[in-house]
Coordinates of C-alpha atoms in Angstrom, one line a residue:
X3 CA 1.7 80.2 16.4
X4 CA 4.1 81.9 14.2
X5 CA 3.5 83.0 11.1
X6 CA 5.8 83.4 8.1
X7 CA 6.3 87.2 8.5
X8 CA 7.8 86.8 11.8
X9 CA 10.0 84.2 11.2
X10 CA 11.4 86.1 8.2
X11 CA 11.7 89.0 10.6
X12 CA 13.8 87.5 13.3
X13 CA 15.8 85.4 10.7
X14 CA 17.0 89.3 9.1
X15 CA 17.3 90.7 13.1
X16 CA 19.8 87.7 14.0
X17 CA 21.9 88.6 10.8
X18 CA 24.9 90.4 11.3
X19 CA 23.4 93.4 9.0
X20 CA 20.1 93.0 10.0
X21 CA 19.2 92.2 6.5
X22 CA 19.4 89.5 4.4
X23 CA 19.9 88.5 0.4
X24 CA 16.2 88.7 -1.9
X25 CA 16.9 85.1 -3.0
X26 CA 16.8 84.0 0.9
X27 CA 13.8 86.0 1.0
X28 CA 12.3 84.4 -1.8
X29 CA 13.3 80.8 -1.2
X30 CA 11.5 80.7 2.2
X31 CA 8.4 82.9 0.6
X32 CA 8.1 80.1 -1.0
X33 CA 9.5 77.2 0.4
X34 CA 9.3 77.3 4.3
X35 CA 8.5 74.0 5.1
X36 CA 7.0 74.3 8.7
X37 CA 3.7 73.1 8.5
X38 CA 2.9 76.0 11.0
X39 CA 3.9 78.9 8.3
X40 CA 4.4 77.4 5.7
X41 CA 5.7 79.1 1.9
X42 CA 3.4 79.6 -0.8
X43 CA 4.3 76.2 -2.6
X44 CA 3.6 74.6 0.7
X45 CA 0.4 75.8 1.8
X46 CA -2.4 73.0 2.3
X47 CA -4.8 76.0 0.9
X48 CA -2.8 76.2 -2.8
X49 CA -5.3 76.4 -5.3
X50 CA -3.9 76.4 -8.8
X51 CA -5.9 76.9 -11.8
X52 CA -9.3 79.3 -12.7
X53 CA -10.2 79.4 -8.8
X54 CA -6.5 80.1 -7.6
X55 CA -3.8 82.9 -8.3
X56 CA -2.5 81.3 -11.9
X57 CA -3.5 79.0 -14.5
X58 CA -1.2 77.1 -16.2
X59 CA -1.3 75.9 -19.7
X60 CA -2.0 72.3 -18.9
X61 CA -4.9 73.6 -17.2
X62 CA -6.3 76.0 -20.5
X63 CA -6.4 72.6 -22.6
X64 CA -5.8 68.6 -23.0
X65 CA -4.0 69.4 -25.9
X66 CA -0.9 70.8 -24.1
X67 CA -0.8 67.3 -22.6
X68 CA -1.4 65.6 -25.3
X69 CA 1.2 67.4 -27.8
X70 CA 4.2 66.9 -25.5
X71 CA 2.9 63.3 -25.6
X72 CA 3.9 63.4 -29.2
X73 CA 7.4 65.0 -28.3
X74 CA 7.8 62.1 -25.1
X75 CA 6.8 59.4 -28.2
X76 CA 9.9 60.6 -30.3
X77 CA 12.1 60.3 -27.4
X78 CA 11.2 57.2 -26.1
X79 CA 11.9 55.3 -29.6
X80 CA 15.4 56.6 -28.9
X81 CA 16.0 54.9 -25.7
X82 CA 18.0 52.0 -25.8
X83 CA 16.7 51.0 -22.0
X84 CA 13.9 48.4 -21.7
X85 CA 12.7 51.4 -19.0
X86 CA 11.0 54.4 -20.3
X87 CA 9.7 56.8 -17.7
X88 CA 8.9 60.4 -17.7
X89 CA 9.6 62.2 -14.4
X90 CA 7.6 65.7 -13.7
X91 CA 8.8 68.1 -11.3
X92 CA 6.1 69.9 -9.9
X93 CA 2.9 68.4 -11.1
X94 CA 0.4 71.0 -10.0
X95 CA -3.1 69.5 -9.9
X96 CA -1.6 66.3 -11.8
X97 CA -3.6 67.7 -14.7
X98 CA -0.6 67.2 -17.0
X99 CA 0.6 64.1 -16.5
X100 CA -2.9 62.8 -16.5
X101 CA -2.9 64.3 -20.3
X102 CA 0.3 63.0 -21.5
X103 CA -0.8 59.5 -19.5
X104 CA -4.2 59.7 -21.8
X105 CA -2.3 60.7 -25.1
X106 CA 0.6 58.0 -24.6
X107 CA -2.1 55.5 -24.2
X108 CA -3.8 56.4 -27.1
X109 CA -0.3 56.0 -29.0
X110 CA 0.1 52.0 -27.2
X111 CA 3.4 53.6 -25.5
X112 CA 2.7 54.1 -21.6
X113 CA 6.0 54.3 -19.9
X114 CA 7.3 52.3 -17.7
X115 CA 6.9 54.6 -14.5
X116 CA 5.5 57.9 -13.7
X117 CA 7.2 59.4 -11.4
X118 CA 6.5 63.0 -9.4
X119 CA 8.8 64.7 -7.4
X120 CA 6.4 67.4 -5.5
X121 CA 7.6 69.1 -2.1
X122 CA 3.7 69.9 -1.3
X123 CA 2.0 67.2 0.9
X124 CA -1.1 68.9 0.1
X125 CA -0.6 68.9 -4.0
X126 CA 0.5 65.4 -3.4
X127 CA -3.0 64.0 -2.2
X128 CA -4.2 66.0 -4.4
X129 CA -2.3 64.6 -7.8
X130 CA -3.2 61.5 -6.5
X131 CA -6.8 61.5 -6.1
X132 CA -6.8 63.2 -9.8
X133 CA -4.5 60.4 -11.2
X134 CA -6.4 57.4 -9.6
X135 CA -9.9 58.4 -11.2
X136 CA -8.4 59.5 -14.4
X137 CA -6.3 55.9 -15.1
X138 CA -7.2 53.8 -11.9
X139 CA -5.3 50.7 -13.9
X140 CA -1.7 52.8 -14.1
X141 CA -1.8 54.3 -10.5
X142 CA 0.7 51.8 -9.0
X143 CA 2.9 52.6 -11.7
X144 CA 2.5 56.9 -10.0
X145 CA 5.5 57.2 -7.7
X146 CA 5.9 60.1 -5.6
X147 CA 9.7 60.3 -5.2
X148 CA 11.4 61.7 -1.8
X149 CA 14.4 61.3 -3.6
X150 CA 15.8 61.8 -7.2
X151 CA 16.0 58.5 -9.4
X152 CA 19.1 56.2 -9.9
X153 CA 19.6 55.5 -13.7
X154 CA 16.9 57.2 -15.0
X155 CA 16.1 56.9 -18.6
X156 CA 13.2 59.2 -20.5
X157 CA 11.8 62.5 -20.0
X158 CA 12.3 65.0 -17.1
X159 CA 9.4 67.6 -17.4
X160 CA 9.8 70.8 -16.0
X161 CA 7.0 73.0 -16.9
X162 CA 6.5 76.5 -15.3
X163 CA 9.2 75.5 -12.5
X164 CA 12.4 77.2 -13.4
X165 CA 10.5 81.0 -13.1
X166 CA 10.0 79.7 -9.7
X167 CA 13.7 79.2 -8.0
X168 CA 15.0 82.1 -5.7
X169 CA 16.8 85.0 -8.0
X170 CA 19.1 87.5 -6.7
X171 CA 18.0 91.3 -7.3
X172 CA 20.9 93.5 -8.4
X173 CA 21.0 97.1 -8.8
X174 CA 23.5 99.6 -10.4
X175 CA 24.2 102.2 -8.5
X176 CA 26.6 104.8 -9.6
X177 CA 28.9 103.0 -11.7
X178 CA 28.6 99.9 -9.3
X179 CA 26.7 96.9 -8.9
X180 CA 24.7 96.7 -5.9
X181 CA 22.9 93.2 -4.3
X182 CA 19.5 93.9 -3.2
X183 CA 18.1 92.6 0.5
X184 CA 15.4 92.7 2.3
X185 CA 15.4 94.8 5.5
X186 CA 13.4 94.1 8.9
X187 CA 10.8 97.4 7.8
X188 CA 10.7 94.8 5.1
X189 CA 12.0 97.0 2.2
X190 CA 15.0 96.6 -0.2
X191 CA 18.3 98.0 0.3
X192 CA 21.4 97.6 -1.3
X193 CA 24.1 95.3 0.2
X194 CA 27.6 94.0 -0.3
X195 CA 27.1 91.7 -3.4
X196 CA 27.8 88.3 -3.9
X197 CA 31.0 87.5 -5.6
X198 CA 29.0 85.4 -7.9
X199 CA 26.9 87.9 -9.1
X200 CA 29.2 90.6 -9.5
X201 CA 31.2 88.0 -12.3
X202 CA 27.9 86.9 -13.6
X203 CA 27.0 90.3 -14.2
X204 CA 30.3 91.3 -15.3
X205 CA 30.2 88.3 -17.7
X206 CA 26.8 90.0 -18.9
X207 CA 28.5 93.2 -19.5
X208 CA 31.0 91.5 -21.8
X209 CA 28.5 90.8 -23.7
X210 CA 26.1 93.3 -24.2
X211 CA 27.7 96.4 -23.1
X212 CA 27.2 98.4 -19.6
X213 CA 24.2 98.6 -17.7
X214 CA 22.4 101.9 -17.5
X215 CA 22.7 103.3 -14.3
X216 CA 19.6 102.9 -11.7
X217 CA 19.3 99.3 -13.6
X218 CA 17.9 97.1 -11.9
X219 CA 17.1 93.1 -12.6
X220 CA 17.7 89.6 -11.6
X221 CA 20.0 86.5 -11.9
X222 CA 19.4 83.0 -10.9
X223 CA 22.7 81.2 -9.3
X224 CA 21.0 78.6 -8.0
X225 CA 19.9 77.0 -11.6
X226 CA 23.6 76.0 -12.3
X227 CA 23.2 73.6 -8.8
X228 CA 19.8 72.9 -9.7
X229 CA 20.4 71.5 -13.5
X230 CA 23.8 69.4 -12.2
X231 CA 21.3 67.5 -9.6
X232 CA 19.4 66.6 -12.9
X233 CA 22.6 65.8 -14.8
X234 CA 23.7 63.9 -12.0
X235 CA 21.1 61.0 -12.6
X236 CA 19.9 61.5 -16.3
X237 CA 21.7 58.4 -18.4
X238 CA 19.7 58.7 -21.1
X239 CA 16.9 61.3 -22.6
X240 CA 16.1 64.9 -22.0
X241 CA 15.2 67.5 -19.7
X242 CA 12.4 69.3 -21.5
X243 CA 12.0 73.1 -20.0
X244 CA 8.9 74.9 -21.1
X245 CA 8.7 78.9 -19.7
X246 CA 8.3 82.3 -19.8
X247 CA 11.5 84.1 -20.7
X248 CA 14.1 85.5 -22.9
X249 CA 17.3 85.6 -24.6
X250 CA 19.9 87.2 -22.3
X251 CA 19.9 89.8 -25.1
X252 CA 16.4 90.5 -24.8
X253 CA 16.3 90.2 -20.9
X254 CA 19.2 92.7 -19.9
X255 CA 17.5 95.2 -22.4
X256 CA 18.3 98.6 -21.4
X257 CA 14.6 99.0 -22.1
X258 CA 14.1 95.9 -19.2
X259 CA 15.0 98.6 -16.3
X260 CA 13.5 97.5 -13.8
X261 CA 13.5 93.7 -14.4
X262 CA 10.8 90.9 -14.5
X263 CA 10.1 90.1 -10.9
X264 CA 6.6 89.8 -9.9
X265 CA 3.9 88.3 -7.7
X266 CA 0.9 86.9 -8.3
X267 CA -2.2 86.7 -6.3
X268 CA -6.1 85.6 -7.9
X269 CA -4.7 86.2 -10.9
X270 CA -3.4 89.9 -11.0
X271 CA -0.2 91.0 -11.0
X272 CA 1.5 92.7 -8.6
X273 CA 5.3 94.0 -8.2
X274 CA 5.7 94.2 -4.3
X275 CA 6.6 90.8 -3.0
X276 CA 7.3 92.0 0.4
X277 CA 3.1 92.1 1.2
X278 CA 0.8 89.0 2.3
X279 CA 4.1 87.1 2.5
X280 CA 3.7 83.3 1.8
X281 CA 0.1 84.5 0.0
X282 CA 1.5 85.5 -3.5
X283 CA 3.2 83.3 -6.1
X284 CA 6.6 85.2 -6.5
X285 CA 8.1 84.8 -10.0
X286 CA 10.7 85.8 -12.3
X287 CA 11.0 85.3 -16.3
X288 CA 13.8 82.6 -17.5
X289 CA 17.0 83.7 -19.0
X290 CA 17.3 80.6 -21.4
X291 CA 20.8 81.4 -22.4
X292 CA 21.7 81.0 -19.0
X293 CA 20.0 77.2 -19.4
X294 CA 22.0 76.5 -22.4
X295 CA 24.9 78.1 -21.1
X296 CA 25.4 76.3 -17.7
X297 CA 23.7 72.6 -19.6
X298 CA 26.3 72.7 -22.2
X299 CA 29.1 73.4 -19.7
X300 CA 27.2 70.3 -17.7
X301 CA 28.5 68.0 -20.8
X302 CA 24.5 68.2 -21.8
X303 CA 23.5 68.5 -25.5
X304 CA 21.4 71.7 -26.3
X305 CA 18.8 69.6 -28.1
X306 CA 16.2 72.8 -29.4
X307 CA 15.2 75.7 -28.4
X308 CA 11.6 77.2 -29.9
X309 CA 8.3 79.5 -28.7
X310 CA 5.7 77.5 -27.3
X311 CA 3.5 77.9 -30.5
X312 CA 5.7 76.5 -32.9
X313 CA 6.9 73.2 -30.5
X314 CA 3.2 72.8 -30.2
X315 CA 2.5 72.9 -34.0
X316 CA 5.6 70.6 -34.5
X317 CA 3.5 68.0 -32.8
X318 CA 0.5 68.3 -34.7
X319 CA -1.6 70.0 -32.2
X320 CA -3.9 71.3 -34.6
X321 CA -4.4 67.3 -36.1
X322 CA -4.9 66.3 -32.0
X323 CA -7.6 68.9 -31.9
X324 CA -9.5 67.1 -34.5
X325 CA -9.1 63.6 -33.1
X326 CA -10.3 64.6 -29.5
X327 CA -12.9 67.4 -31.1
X328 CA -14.1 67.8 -27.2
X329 CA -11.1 68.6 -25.7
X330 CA -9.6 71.2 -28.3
X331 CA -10.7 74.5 -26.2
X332 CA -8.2 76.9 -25.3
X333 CA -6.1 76.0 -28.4
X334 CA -5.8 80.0 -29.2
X335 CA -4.9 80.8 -26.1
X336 CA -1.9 78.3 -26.1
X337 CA -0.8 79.1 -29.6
X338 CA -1.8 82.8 -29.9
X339 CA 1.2 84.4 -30.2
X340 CA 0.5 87.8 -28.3
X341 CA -0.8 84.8 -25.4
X342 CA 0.9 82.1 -24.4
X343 CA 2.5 81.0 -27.5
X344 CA 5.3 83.1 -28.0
X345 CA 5.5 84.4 -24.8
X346 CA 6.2 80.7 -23.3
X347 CA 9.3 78.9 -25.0
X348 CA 10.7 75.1 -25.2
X349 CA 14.3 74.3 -24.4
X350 CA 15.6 70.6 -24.4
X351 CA 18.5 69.5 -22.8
X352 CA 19.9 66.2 -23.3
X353 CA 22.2 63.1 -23.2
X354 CA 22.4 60.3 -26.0
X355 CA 19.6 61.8 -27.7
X356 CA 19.6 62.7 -32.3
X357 CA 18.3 66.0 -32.1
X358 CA 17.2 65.3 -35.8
X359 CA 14.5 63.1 -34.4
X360 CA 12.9 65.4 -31.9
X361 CA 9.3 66.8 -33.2
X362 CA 8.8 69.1 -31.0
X363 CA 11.8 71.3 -32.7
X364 CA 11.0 70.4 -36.7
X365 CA 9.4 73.6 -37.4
X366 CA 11.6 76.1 -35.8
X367 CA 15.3 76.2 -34.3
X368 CA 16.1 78.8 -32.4
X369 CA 19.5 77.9 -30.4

């Protein structure tokens, strides 16, 4: 049987440099899809939450769930669709959408459909054992998609999934921008750059002014691609994007040096993801002017953009607390500023939607 390392091995011996591009790396890291060696986010063994390598914030409280319950309510009495759905990329343990499910309930507005779209067999069977003991009367209206919607109308939840798509490492050397790649003594080299990256970065420059030399950071190409495929079959709603990231301003500080890449594995840190490949959660933080960026230029309507604390407080988290009394731990860590609540932010992208009537971005406006 062979494992992940070796694949990744002969796949940068067969190259014609004998290396290939980090985001490559990265991609099958995490994504290899042989049952046999698989990628991180297709492991059978993924554990997510206290027990595993990360916690998410659905998993510190209810109340995350039930607060972007309140946000989803404000959307859906914008839809002008009989259907009201809410799709969720990446459910995780199924912990969130079994909150939202629970607060929506509460509210008399249940959607329509549910729907999931989860590349993990494993995290599938998983979300649905969760789902079916948690609301046993709304589980045939749970569909695990294989494909993306036709037509959709509602909410498109990506929470903690854009730090998760392949970057490309850059580094300037001498004067010159420099693509990283990963070598078959498994290191990082520089390599001929991308034509993409070398204007991205350029574009950057514009902007802020030169790079120090020796800089070193990341860029995500592949989120343009990955936020038309949303466009492509969102009529009418938003894409709601809740992370950990920055400004471009604040991300190519010259401060930032050495970028924002790092692994994770039972819950430390770690900056080498070229170890226990396919073991370690490989991550990088958000640049959310590059999401407002490429969404506007998608014909999307930048909709808000606000830290997680004051989105949260915007829908009356601390009044949810007090109605489910038993459920309100973790509340500090979600809205404690030094924590999760500023380091986490909310961006909503949208079509057809009055921005006016958005909760979630009452309090604070950030775009």
């Amino acid at each position: 049987m062979m494992s992940l390392r070796k694949i990744i091995l002969e796949k940068i011996q067969s190259s014609a440099n004998q290396t290939i591009p980090f985001d490559i790396f990265m991609d099958l890291a995490l994504y290899h899809p042989e049952i046999s060696a698989p990628g991180y986010y297709l492991n059978p063994k993924i554990n997510i939450g206290p027990q595993g390598d990360f916690i998410t914030s659905p998993e510190v409280s209810n109340l995350f769930g039930y607060a972007l319950a309140q946000h989803i309510s404000s959307v859906f009495a914008q839809l002008d669709s009989s259907q009201k759905n809410i799709l969720e990329l990446g459910a995780g343990s199924g912990k969130l959408a079994i909150d939202i499910l629970k607060r929506l309930k509460d509210l008399d507005q249940t959607p329509d459909h549910y729907f999931i779209l989860e590349r993990s067999g494993a995290l599938q069977t998983l979300q649905n054992q969760n789902l079916k003991a948690a609301h046993p009367d709304f589980i045939h209206k749970i569909i695990w998609l294989t494909e993306h919607p036709s037509n959709f109308n509602g909410v498109i939840l990506a929470n903690e999934v854009c730090d998760a798509l392949a970057v490309k490492l850059f580094k300037k050397i001498d004067t010159k921008i420099f693509e990283l790649g990963v070598d078959f003594n498994l290191s990082l080299v520089p390599i001929a750059p991308d034509p993409a990256l070398v204007k991205n970065i350029e574009n950057i420059e514009k902007r802020l002014g030169l790079l120090p030399n020796h800089y070193q950071s990341e860029v995500c190409l592949v989120l343009k691609p990955w936020l038309s495929y949303l466009n492509s079959f969102l009529d009418q709603g938003c894409i709601l994007l809740i992370d950990y990231g920055y400004t471009e301003q604040d991300y190519y500080t010259p401060a930032r040096s050495t970028g924002t890449l790092l692994c994770y594995e039972q819950h430390k840190a770690y900056d080498n993801p070229l170890i226990n490949i396919g073991q370690r959660d490989i991550t990088a933080h958000v640049n959310f002017s590059q999401i407002a960026e490429v969404g506007v230029d998608l014909g999307l309507d930048l909709l808000g953009y606000c830290t997680q604390m004051m989105f949260l407080a915007a829908c009356q988290i601390d009044k949810l607390a007090s109605i489910y009394p038993k459920k309100s731990h973790g509340l500090q860590t979600l809205m404690h500023p030094s924590l999760r609540g500023e380091n986490f932010k909310v961006m909503a992208l949208g079509k057809n939607i009055q921005e006016e009537d958005l909760i979630g971005f009452n309090f604070q406006d950030l775009r």
